[in-house]
Coordinates of C-alpha atoms in Angstrom, one line a residue:
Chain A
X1 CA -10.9 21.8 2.4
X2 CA -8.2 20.5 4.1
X3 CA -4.5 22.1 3.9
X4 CA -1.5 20.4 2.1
X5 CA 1.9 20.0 3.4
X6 CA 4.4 22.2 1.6
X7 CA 6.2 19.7 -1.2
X8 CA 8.9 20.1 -2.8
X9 CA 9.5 22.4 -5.3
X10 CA 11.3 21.3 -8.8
X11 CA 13.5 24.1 -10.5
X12 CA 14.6 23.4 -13.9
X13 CA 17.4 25.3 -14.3
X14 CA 18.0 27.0 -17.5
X15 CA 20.5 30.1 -15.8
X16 CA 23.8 28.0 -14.6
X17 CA 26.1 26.1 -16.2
X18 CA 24.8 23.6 -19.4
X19 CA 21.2 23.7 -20.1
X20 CA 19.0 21.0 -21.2
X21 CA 18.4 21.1 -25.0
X22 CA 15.0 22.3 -26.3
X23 CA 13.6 19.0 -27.2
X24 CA 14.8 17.3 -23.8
X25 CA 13.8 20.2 -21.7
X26 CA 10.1 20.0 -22.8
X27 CA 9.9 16.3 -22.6
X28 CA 11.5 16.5 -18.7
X29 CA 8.9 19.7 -18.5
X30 CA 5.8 18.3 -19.4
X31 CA 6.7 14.9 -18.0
X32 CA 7.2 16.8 -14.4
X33 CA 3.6 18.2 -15.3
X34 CA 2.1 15.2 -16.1
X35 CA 3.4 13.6 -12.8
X36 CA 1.5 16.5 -10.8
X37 CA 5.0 18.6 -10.0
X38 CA 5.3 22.5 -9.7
X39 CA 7.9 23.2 -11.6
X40 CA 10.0 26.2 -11.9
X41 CA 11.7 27.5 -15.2
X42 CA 14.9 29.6 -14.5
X43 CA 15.7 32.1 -17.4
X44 CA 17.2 35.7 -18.3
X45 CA 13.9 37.7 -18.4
X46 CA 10.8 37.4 -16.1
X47 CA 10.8 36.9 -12.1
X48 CA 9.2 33.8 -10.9
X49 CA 7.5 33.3 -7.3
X50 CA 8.9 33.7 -4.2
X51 CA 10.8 31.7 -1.8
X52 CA 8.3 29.9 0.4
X53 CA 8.6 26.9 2.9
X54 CA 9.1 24.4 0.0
X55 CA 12.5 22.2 0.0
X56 CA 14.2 23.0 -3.8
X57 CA 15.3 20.2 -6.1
X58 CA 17.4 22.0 -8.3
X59 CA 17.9 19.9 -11.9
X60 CA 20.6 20.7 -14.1
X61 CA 22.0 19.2 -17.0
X62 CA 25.1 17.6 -15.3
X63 CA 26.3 13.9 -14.0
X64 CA 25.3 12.8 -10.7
X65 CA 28.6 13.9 -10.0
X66 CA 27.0 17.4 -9.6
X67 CA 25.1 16.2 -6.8
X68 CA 25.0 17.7 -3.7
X69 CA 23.1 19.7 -1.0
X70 CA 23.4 23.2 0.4
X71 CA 20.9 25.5 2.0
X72 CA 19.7 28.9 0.1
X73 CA 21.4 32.4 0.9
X74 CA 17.8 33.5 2.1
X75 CA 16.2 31.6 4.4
X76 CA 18.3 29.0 4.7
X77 CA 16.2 26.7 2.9
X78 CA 16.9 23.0 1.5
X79 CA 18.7 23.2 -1.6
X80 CA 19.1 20.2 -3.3
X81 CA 20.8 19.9 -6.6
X82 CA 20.9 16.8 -8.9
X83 CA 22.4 16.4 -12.2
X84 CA 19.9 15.1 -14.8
X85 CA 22.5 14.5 -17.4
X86 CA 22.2 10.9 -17.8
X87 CA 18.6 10.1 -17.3
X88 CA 15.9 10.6 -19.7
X89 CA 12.4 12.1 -18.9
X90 CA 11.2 9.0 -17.3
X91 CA 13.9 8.9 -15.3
X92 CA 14.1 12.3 -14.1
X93 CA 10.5 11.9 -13.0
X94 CA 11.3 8.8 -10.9
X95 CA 14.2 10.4 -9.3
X96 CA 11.9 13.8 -8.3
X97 CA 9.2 11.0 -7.0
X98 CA 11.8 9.9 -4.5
X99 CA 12.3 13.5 -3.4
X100 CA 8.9 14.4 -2.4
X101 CA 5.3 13.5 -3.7
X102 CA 3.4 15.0 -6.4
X103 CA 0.1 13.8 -7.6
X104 CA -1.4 12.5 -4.6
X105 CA -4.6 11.5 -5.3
X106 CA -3.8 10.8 -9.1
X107 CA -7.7 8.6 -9.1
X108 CA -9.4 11.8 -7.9
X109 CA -10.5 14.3 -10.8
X110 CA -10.4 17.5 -9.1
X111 CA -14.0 18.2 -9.9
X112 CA -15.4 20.5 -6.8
X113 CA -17.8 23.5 -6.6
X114 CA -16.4 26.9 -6.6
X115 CA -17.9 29.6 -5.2
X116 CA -17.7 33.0 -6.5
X117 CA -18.5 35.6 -3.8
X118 CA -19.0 38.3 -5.7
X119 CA -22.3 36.9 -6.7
X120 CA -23.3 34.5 -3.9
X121 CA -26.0 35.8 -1.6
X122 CA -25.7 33.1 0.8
X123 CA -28.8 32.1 0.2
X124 CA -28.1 27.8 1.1
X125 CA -30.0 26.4 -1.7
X126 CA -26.5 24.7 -2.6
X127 CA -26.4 23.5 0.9
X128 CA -29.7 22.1 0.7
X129 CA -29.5 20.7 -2.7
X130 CA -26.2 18.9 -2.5
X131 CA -27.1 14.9 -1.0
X132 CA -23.4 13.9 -0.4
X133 CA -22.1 16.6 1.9
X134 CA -20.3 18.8 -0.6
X135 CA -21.1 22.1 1.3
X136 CA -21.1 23.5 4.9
X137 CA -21.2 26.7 6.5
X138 CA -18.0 28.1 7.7
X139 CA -17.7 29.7 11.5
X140 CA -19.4 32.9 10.2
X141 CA -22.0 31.1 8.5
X142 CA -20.8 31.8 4.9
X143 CA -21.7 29.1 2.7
X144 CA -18.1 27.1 2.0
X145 CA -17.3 24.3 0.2
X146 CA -16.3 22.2 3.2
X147 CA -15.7 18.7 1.2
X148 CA -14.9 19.4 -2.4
X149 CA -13.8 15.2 -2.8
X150 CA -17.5 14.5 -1.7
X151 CA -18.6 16.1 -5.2
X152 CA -19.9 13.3 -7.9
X153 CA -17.3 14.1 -10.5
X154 CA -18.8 15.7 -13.9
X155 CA -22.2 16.0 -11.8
X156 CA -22.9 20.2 -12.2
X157 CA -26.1 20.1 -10.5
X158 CA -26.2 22.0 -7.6
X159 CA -24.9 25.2 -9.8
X160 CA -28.0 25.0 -12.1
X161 CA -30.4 25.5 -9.0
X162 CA -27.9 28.7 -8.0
X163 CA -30.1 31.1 -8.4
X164 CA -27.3 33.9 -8.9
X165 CA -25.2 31.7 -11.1
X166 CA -22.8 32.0 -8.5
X167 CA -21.5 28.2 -8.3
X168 CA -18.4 27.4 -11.0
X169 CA -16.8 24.2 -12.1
X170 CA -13.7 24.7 -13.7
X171 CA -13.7 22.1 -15.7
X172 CA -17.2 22.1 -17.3
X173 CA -17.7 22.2 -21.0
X174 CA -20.2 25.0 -21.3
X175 CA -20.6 28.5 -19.4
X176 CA -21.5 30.4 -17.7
X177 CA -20.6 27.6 -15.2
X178 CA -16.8 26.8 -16.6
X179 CA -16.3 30.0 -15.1
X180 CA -17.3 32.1 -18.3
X181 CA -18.8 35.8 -17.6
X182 CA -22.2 35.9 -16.6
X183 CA -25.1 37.3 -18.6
X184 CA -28.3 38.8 -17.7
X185 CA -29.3 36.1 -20.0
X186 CA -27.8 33.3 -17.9
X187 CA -29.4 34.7 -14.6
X188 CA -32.8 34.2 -16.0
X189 CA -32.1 31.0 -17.3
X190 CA -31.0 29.4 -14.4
X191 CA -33.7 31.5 -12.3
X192 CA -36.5 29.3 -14.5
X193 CA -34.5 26.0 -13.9
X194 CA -34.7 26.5 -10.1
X195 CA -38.6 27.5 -11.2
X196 CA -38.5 24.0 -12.8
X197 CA -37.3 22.4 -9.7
X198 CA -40.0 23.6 -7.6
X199 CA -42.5 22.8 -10.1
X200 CA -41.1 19.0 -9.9
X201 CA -42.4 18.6 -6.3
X202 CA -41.7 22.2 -4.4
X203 CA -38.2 20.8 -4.1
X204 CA -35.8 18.4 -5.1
X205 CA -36.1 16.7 -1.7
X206 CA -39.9 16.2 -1.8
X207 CA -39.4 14.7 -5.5
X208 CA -37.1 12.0 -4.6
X209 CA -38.9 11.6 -1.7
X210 CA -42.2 11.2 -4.1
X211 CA -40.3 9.2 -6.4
X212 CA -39.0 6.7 -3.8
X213 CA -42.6 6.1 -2.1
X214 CA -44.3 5.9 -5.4
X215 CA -41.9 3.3 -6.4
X216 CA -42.0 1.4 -3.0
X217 CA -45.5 1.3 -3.3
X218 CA -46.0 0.1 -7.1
X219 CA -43.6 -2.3 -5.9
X220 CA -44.9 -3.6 -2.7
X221 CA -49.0 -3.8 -4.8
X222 CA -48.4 -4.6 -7.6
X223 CA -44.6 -7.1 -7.3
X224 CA -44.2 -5.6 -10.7
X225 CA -40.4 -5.3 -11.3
X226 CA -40.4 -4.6 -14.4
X227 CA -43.2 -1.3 -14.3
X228 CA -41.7 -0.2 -11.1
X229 CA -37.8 -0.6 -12.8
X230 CA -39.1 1.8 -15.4
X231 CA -40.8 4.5 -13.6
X232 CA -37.5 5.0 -11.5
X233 CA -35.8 4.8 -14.7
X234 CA -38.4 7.5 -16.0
X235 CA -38.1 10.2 -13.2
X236 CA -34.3 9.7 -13.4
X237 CA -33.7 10.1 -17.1
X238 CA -36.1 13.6 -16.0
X239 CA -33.7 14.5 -13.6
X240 CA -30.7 14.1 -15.2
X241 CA -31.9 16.3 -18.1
X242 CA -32.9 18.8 -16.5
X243 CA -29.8 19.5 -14.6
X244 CA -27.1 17.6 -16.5
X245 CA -26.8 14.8 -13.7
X246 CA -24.4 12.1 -14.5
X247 CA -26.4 8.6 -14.4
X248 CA -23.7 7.4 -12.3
X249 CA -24.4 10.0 -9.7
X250 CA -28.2 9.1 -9.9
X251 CA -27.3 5.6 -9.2
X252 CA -25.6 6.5 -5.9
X253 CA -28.6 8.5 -4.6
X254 CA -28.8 8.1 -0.4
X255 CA -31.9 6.6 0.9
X256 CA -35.5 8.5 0.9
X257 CA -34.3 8.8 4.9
X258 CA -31.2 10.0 4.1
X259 CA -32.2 12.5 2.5
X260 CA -34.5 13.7 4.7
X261 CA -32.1 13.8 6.9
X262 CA -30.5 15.8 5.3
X263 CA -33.1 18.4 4.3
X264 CA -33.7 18.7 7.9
X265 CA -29.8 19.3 9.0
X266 CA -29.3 22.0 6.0
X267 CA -33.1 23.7 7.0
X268 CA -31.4 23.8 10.4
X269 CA -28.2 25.5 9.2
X270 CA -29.7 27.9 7.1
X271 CA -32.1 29.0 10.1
X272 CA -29.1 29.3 12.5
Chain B
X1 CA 17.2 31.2 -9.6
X2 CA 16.9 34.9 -8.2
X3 CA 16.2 34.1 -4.5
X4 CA 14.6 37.6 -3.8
X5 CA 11.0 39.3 -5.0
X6 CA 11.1 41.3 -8.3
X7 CA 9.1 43.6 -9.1
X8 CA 10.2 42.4 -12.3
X9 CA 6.9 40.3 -14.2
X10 CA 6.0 37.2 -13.6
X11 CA 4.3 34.2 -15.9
X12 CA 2.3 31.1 -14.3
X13 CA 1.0 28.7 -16.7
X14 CA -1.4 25.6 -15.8
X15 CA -1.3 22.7 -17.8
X16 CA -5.0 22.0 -16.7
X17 CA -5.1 18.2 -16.7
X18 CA -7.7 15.4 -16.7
X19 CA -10.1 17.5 -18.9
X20 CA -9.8 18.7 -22.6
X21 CA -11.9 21.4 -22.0
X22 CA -8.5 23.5 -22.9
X23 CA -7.3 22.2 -25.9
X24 CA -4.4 20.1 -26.1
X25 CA -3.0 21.7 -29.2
X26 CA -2.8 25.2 -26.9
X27 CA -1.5 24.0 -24.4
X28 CA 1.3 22.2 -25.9
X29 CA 2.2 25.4 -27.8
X30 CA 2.1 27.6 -24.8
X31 CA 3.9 25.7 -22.9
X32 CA 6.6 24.7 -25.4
X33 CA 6.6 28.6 -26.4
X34 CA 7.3 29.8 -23.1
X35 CA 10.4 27.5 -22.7
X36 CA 11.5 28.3 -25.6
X37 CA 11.3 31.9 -25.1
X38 CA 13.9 32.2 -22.4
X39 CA 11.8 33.6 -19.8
X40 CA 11.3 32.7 -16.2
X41 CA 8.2 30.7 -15.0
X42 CA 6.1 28.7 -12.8
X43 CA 4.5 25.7 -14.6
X44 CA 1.7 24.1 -12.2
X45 CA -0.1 20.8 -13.2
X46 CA -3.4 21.9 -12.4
X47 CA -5.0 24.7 -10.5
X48 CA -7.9 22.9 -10.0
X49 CA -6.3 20.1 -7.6
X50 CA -3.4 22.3 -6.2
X51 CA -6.8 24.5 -5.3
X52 CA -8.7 21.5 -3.9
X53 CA -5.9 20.7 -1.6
X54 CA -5.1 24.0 -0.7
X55 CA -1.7 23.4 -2.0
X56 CA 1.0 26.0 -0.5
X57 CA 2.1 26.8 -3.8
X58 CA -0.8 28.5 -4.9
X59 CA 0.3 30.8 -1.2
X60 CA 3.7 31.4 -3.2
X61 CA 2.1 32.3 -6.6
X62 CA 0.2 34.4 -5.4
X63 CA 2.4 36.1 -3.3
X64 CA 4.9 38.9 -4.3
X65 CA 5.0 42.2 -5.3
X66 CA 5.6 41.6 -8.9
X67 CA 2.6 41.8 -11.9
X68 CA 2.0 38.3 -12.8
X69 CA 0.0 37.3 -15.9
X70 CA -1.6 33.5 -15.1
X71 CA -2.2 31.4 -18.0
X72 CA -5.5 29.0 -17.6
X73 CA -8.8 29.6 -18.0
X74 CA -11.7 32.0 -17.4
X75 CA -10.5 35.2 -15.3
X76 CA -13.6 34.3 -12.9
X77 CA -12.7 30.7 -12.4
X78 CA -9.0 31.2 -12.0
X79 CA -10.1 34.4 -9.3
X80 CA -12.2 31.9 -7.3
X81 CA -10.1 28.6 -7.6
X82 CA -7.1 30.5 -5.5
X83 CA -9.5 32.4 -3.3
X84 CA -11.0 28.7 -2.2
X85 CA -7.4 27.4 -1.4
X86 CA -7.3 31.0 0.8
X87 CA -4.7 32.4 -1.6
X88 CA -6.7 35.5 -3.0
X89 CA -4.9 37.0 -5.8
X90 CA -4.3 40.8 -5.3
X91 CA -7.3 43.2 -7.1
X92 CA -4.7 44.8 -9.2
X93 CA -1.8 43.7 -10.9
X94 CA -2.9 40.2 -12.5
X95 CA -3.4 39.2 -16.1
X96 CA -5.3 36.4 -16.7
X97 CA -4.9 34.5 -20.4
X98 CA -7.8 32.1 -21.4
X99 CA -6.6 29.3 -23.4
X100 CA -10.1 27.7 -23.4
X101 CA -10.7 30.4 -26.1
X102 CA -7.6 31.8 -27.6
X103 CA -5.2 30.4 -29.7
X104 CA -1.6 29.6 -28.6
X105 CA -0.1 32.1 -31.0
X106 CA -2.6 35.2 -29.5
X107 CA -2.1 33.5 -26.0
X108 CA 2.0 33.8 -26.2
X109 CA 1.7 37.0 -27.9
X110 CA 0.0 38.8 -25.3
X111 CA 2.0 37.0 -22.5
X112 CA 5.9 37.5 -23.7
X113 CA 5.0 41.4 -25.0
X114 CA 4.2 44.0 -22.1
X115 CA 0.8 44.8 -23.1
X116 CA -2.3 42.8 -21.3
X117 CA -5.4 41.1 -22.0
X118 CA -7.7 40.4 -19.8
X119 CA -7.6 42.2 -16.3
X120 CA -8.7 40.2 -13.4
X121 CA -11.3 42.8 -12.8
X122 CA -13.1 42.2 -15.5
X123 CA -13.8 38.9 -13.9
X124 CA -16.5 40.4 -12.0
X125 CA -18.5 41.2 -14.8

């Protein structure tokens, strides 16, 4: 994964002088939210996080008369502080957009492997399953997730051949993948599908590989569209049942080279 | 804003976007409870993509002295999503709230009173 810059950092401030009315201050809130901004609540009780790098936009419920820009007692940070009196949620939002970015890939669903290490024995059957490039191995050959916006969004598939369950997307509907706690139930479960897997073709590499020259060769003997159409339709609709592929991720298979490529780069790694 | 760590509690609360997989209902209630509480906190849009960008805030929230209970999702998922953007939470110390399977009302109850749920070590159940 590759680092952020530090953006800015919104503070809605509920502590000095007038304060946004209840109604308002959850429409600006949620409207911040919505446009991808960390915002921070001020109030009487609770601390909230520290003081990092981050320039402050401080909003409080004053003119732009108000406005105006200091530097923080500690640290000497940016402090900037703009009255949001006269806008409405929209507005607010547009003015915080000029001040630094927010969402910044707002297209991207932040659908990525994550890896829990307390169960992962490193064992680079994610590394070899994955065909887009989703996962590498770090400098001390730990298994990482080296390109999480390579990952087919929705597309869980490389966790249900983790033989230790140990692969999590956040944002999947059922668990134990969403990140729910594992059972000895679930271990044996996804234990059989990786059985499955091997039982396809001794593994998911050989299949496709299968697939594709089977395919290529009804094709090229028999110049049967049609049949050939539905046997790749057939092995697919296979696939995607069994581990909860997207069809749309099916579609953008690489090429039976490609992934033999593949196979042999990961085999590599994994020897290393 | 206090400008210096407190040892004093802290609340972060995700508004998990581009999913329902937490309900919409909860969310709005949580968040709307919070701010109408009073208290102090850090509202992110989504630990998932501040995670997959390795987003310095998560560096920040998880920084600090201070217990901090994190409203989102599963204890193990939450755990994991910072450790990937290299911003491990500390072992002890961290309350994690699932709103994927509690209710608004239990999920501001156990946040705004001083007892805890879920402990982040039960995560590694």
């Amino acid at each position: 994964m590759s680092a952020a810059e530090a953006t800015v950092r919104v503070v809605l401030d509920q502590q000095d002088g007038p304060i946004l009315a209840p109604e308002r201050r959850n429409a600006v809130l949620r409207s911040l939210l919505e446009g991808g901004y960390t915002v921070t609540v001020t109030g009487d009780e609770r601390s909230v996080s520290p003081l990092d790098d981050a320039e402050l936009l401080v909003l409080r419920e004053l003119g732009a008369e108000a406005d105006h820009d200091s530097e923080s007692t500690e640290g000497g940070l940016p402090v900037r502080v703009r009255g949001v009196a006269d806008l409405d949620d929209v507005g607010v939002l547009e003015m915080v957009q000029r001040h630094g970015h927010g969402r910044v890939a707002p297209e991207w669903k932040p659908w990525f492997p994550v890896i829990d290490y307390d169960r992962c024995t490193n064992c680079m059957q994610c590394l070899s399953f994955c065909l887009f490039g989703v996962y590498d191995v770090d400098h001390e050959k730990q298994i990482d997730v080296a390109n999480p916006d390579k990952c087919k969004t929705n597309c869980p598939a490389c966790s249900r051949v983790c033989p230790e369950v140990a692969i999590l997307f956040p944002k999947y509907k059922n668990g134990p993948i969403n990140g729910d706690i594992v059972q000895a139930e679930d271990v044996d479960r996804e234990k059989m599908k990786t059985d499955i897997s091997s039982l396809l073709g001794g593994n998911i590499y050989s299949l496709l590989r299968q697939r594709h020259e089977h395919a290529a060769s009804r094709f090229s003997k028999e110049r049967d569209e049609t049949r050939a159409l539905k046997e790749r339709k057939r092995c697919l609709a296979k696939l995607q049942k069994d581990f909860d592929i997207p069809a749309e991720v099916l579609d953008q298979l690489p090429s039976a080279e490609a992934i033999l490529e593949k196979a042999r780069g990961a085999s590599t790694k994994s020897e290393e | 804003m206090s400008e210096t760590a407190s040892a004093e509690k802290r609340i972060v609360y995700c508004h998990c976007a581009y999913a329902r997989v937490v309900p919409p209902e909860v969310k709005e209630e949580v968040l709307e409870g919070l701010a109408n509480s009073g208290v102090a906190f850090d509202a992110v849009p989504d630990l998932c993509e501040l995670a997959a960008r390795q987003d310095p805030a998560l560096q920040r929230l998880a920084a600090g002295d201070a217990p901090v209970d994190i409203v989102a999702c599963y204890p193990r998922a939450v755990k994991w999503l910072f450790h990937a953007a290299e911003a491990s939470l500390p072992d002890a110390g961290v309350t994690i709230h699932n709103m994927r399977t509690e209710t608004g009302e239990a999920t501001l109850a156990a946040v705004l009173e001083p007892a805890s749920s879920i402990e982040l070590e039960e995560a590694k159940a």
